[in-house]
Coordinates of C-alpha atoms (C1' of nucleotides) in Angstrom, one line a residue:
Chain X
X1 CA 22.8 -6.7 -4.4
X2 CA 19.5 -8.2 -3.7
X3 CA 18.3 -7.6 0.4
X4 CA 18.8 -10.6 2.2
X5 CA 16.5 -11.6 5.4
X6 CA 18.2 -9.7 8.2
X7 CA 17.8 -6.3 6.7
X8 CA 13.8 -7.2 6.9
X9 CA 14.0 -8.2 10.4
X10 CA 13.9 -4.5 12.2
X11 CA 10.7 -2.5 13.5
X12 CA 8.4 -0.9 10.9
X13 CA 9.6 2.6 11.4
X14 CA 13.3 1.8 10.2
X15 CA 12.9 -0.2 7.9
X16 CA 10.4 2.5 6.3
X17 CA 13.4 4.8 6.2
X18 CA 16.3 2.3 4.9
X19 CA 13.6 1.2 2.2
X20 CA 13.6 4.6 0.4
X21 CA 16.1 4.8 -2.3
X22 CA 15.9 0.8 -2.8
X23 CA 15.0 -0.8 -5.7
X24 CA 12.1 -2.9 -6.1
X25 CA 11.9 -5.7 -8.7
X26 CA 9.2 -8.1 -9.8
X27 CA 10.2 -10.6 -13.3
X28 CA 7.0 -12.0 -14.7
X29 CA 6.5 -13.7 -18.1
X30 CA 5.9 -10.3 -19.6
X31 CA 9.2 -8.5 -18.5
X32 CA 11.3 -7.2 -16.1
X33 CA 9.9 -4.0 -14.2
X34 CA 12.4 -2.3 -11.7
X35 CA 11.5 0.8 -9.7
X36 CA 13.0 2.8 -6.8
X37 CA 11.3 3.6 -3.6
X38 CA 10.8 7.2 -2.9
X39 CA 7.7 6.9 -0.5
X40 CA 6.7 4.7 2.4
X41 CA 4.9 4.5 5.7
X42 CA 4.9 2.5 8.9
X43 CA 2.4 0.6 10.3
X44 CA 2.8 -1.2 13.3
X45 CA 0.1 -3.7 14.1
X46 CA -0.9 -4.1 18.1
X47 CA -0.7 -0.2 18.9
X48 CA -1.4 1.5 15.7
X49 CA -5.4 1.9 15.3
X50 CA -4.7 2.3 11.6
X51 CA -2.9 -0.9 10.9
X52 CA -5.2 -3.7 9.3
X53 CA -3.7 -6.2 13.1
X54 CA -4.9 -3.5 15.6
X55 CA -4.8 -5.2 19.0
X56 CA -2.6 -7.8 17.2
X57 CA -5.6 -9.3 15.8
X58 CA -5.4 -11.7 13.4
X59 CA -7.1 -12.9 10.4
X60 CA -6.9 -14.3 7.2
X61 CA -6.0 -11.7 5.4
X62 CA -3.2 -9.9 8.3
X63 CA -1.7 -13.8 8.9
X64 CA 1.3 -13.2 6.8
X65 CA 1.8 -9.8 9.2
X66 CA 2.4 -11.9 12.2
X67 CA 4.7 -14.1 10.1
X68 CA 8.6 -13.7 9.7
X69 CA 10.0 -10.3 8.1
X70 CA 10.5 -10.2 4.3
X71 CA 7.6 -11.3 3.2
X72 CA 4.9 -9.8 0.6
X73 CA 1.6 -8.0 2.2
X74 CA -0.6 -7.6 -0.4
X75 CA -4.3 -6.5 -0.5
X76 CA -7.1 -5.3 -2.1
X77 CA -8.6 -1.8 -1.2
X78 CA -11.9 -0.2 -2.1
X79 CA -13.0 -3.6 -4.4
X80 CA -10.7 -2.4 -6.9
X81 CA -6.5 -1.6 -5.9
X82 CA -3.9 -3.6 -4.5
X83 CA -1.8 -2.3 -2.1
X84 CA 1.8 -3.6 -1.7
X85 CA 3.4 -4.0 1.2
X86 CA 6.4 -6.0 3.1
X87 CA 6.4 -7.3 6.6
X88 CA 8.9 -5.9 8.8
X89 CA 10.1 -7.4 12.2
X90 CA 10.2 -10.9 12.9
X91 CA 7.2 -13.5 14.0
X92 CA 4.1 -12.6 16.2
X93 CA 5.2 -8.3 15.4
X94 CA 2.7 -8.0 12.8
X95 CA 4.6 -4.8 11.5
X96 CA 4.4 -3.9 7.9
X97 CA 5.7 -0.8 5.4
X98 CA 3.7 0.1 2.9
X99 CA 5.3 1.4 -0.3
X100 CA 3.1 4.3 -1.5
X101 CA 5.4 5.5 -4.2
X102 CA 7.6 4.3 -7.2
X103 CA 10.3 6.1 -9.3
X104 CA 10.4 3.9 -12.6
X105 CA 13.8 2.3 -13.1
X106 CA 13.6 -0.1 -16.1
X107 CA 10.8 -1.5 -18.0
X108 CA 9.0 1.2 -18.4
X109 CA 7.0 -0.1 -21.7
X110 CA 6.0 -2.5 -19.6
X111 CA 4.5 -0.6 -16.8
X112 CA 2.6 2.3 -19.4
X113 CA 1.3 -0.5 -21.0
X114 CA -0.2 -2.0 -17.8
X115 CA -1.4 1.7 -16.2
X116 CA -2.5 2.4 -20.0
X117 CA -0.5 5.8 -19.8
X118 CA 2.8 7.3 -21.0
X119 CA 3.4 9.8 -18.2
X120 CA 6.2 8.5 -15.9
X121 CA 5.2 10.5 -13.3
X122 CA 2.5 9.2 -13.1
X123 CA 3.2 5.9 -13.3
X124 CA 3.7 5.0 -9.7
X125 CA 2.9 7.6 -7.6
X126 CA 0.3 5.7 -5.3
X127 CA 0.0 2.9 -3.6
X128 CA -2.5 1.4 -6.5
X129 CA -0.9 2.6 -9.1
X130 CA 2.6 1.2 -8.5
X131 CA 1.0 -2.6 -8.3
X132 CA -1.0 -2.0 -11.0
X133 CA 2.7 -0.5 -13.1
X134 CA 4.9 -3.5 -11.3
X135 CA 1.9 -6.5 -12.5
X136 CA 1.6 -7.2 -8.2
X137 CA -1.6 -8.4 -7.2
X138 CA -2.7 -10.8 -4.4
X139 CA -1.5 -13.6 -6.0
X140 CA 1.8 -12.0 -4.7
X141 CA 0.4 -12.0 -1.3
X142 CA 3.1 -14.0 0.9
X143 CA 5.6 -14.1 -1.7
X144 CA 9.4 -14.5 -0.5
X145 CA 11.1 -11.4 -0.8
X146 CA 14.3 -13.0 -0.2
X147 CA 14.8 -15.1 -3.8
X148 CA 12.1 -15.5 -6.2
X149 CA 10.3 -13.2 -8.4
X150 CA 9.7 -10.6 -6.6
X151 CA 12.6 -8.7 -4.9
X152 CA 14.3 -5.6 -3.4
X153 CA 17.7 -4.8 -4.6
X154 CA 20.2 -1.9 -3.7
X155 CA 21.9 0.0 -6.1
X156 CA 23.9 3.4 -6.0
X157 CA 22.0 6.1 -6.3
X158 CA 22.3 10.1 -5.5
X159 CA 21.9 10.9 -1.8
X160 CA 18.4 12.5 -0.7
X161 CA 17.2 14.2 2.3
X162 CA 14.2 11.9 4.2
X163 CA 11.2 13.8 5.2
X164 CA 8.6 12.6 7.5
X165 CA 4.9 13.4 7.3
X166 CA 1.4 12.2 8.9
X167 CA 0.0 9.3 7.1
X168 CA -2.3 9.4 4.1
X169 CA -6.1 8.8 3.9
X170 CA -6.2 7.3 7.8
X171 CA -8.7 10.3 9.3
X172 CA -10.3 7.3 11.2
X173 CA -7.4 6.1 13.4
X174 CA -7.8 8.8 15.9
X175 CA -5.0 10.0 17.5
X176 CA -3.0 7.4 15.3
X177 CA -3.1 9.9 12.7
X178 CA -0.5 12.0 14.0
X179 CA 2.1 9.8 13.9
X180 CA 5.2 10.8 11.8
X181 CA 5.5 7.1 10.3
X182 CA 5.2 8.3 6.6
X183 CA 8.6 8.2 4.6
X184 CA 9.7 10.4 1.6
X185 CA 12.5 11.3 -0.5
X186 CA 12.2 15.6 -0.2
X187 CA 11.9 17.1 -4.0
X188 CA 11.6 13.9 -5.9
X189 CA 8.7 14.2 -7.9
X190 CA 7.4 10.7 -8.3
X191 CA 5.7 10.9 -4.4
X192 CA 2.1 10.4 -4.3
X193 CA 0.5 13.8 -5.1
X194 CA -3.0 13.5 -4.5
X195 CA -2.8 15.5 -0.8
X196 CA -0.7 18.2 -2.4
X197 CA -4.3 19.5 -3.0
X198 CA -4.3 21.8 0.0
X199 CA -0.7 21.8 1.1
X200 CA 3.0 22.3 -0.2
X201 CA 5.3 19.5 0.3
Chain L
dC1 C1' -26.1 -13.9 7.3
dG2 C1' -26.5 -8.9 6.2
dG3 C1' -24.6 -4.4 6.2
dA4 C1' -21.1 -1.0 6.5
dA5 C1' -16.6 0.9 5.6
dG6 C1' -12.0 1.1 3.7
dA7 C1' -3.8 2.3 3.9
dT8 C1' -7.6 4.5 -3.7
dT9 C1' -8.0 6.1 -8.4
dT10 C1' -10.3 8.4 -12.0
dC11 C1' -13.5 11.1 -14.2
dT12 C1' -17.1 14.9 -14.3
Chain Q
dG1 C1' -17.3 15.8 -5.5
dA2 C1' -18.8 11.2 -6.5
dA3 C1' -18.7 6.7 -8.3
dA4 C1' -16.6 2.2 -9.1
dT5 C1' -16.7 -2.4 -6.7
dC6 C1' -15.3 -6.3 -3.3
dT7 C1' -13.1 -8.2 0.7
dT8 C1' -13.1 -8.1 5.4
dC9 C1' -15.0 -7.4 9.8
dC10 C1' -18.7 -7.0 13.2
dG11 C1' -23.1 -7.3 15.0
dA12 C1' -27.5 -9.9 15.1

DNA sequence: CGGAAGATTTCT
DNA sequence: GAAATCTTCCGA
């Protein structure tokens, strides 16, 4: 069953942890792609110094933060990647999840074709790299999660241990860095595996 | 209005 | 280890 609005409307930091395992869906003209969620992380606008609404600041590009829960927070990183994310909480929390991780579900032509590579691991397993397999970009930015194109459904699946970490790539955020607010599924190997460089996860 | 930096990926 | 590449934010 697709997520209605109420499941959005919690703080970052739970909804990061019932998101994992969830299926995320996005229909375009070229196909269906469907993918489960096996990595996420928190971010929780006024006092996390490494969310994009720091001091609950607002702009054009955080406005759909500080907007209703359910929503699609998508933007573009380094000039070049698009990061997908959905708002969490309800309006003026401009708390967000970020999905950094992807297991590939079902249209998985699709996706190789779009990431111009045939490994499935390797499909999804980053935050660019799962909107470049799933076709999201910012003309998804604000799109309804609740009914329309782009959605997040629940199916059964296995049961899996969750594992917290310290968020990824945020050295800048100061003590913010510590923060356990990044979600995983433990063992499944479609995580992010860039920052398994110098440690074991 | 100009400059700096970023929730990354990919290749050498 | 560095480049690619552009939006956003902040200071002048």
């Amino acid at each position: 069953m697709i997520l209605t609005r109420d499941f959005y409307l919690r703080d970052a930091n739970t909804l990061a942890k019932d998101l994992l395992g969830k299926t995320l869906v996005h229909r375009t003209a070229e196909g269906i792609a469907k993918a489960k969620i096996v990595e996420t992380e928190a971010y929780l606008g006024g006092d996390d110094a490494a969310s994009h609404s720091f001091g609950n600041l607002k702009s054009s590009r955080t406005a759909v933060q500080f907007g209703l829960g359910g929503f699609a927070y998508v933007f573009l990183i380094y000039g070049m990647h698009y990061c997908f994310n959905v708002v969490a909480s309800t309006v003026d929390r401009p708390e967000v999840v970020l999905i950094r991780a992807l297991e590939p579900v079902e249209g998985l032509e699709l996706m190789q074709k779009r990431r111009k590579t045939d490994k499935l691991a390797q499909l999804c397993n980053g935050p660019g790299k799962l909107c470049a397999a799933m076709g999201i970009t910012k003309e998804q930015y604000g799109e309804d999660l609740c009914g329309g194109k782009l959605y997040i459904e629940e199916l059964c699946c296995e049961p899996f241990i969750i594992k917290t970490t310290p968020r990824i790539n945020i050295d800048y955020a100061g003590e913010a860095k510590e923060y356990l607010w990044r979600y995983l599924i433990a063992g499944n190997r479609f995580v992010s595996g860039y920052n398994v460089k110098s440690k074991i996860e």
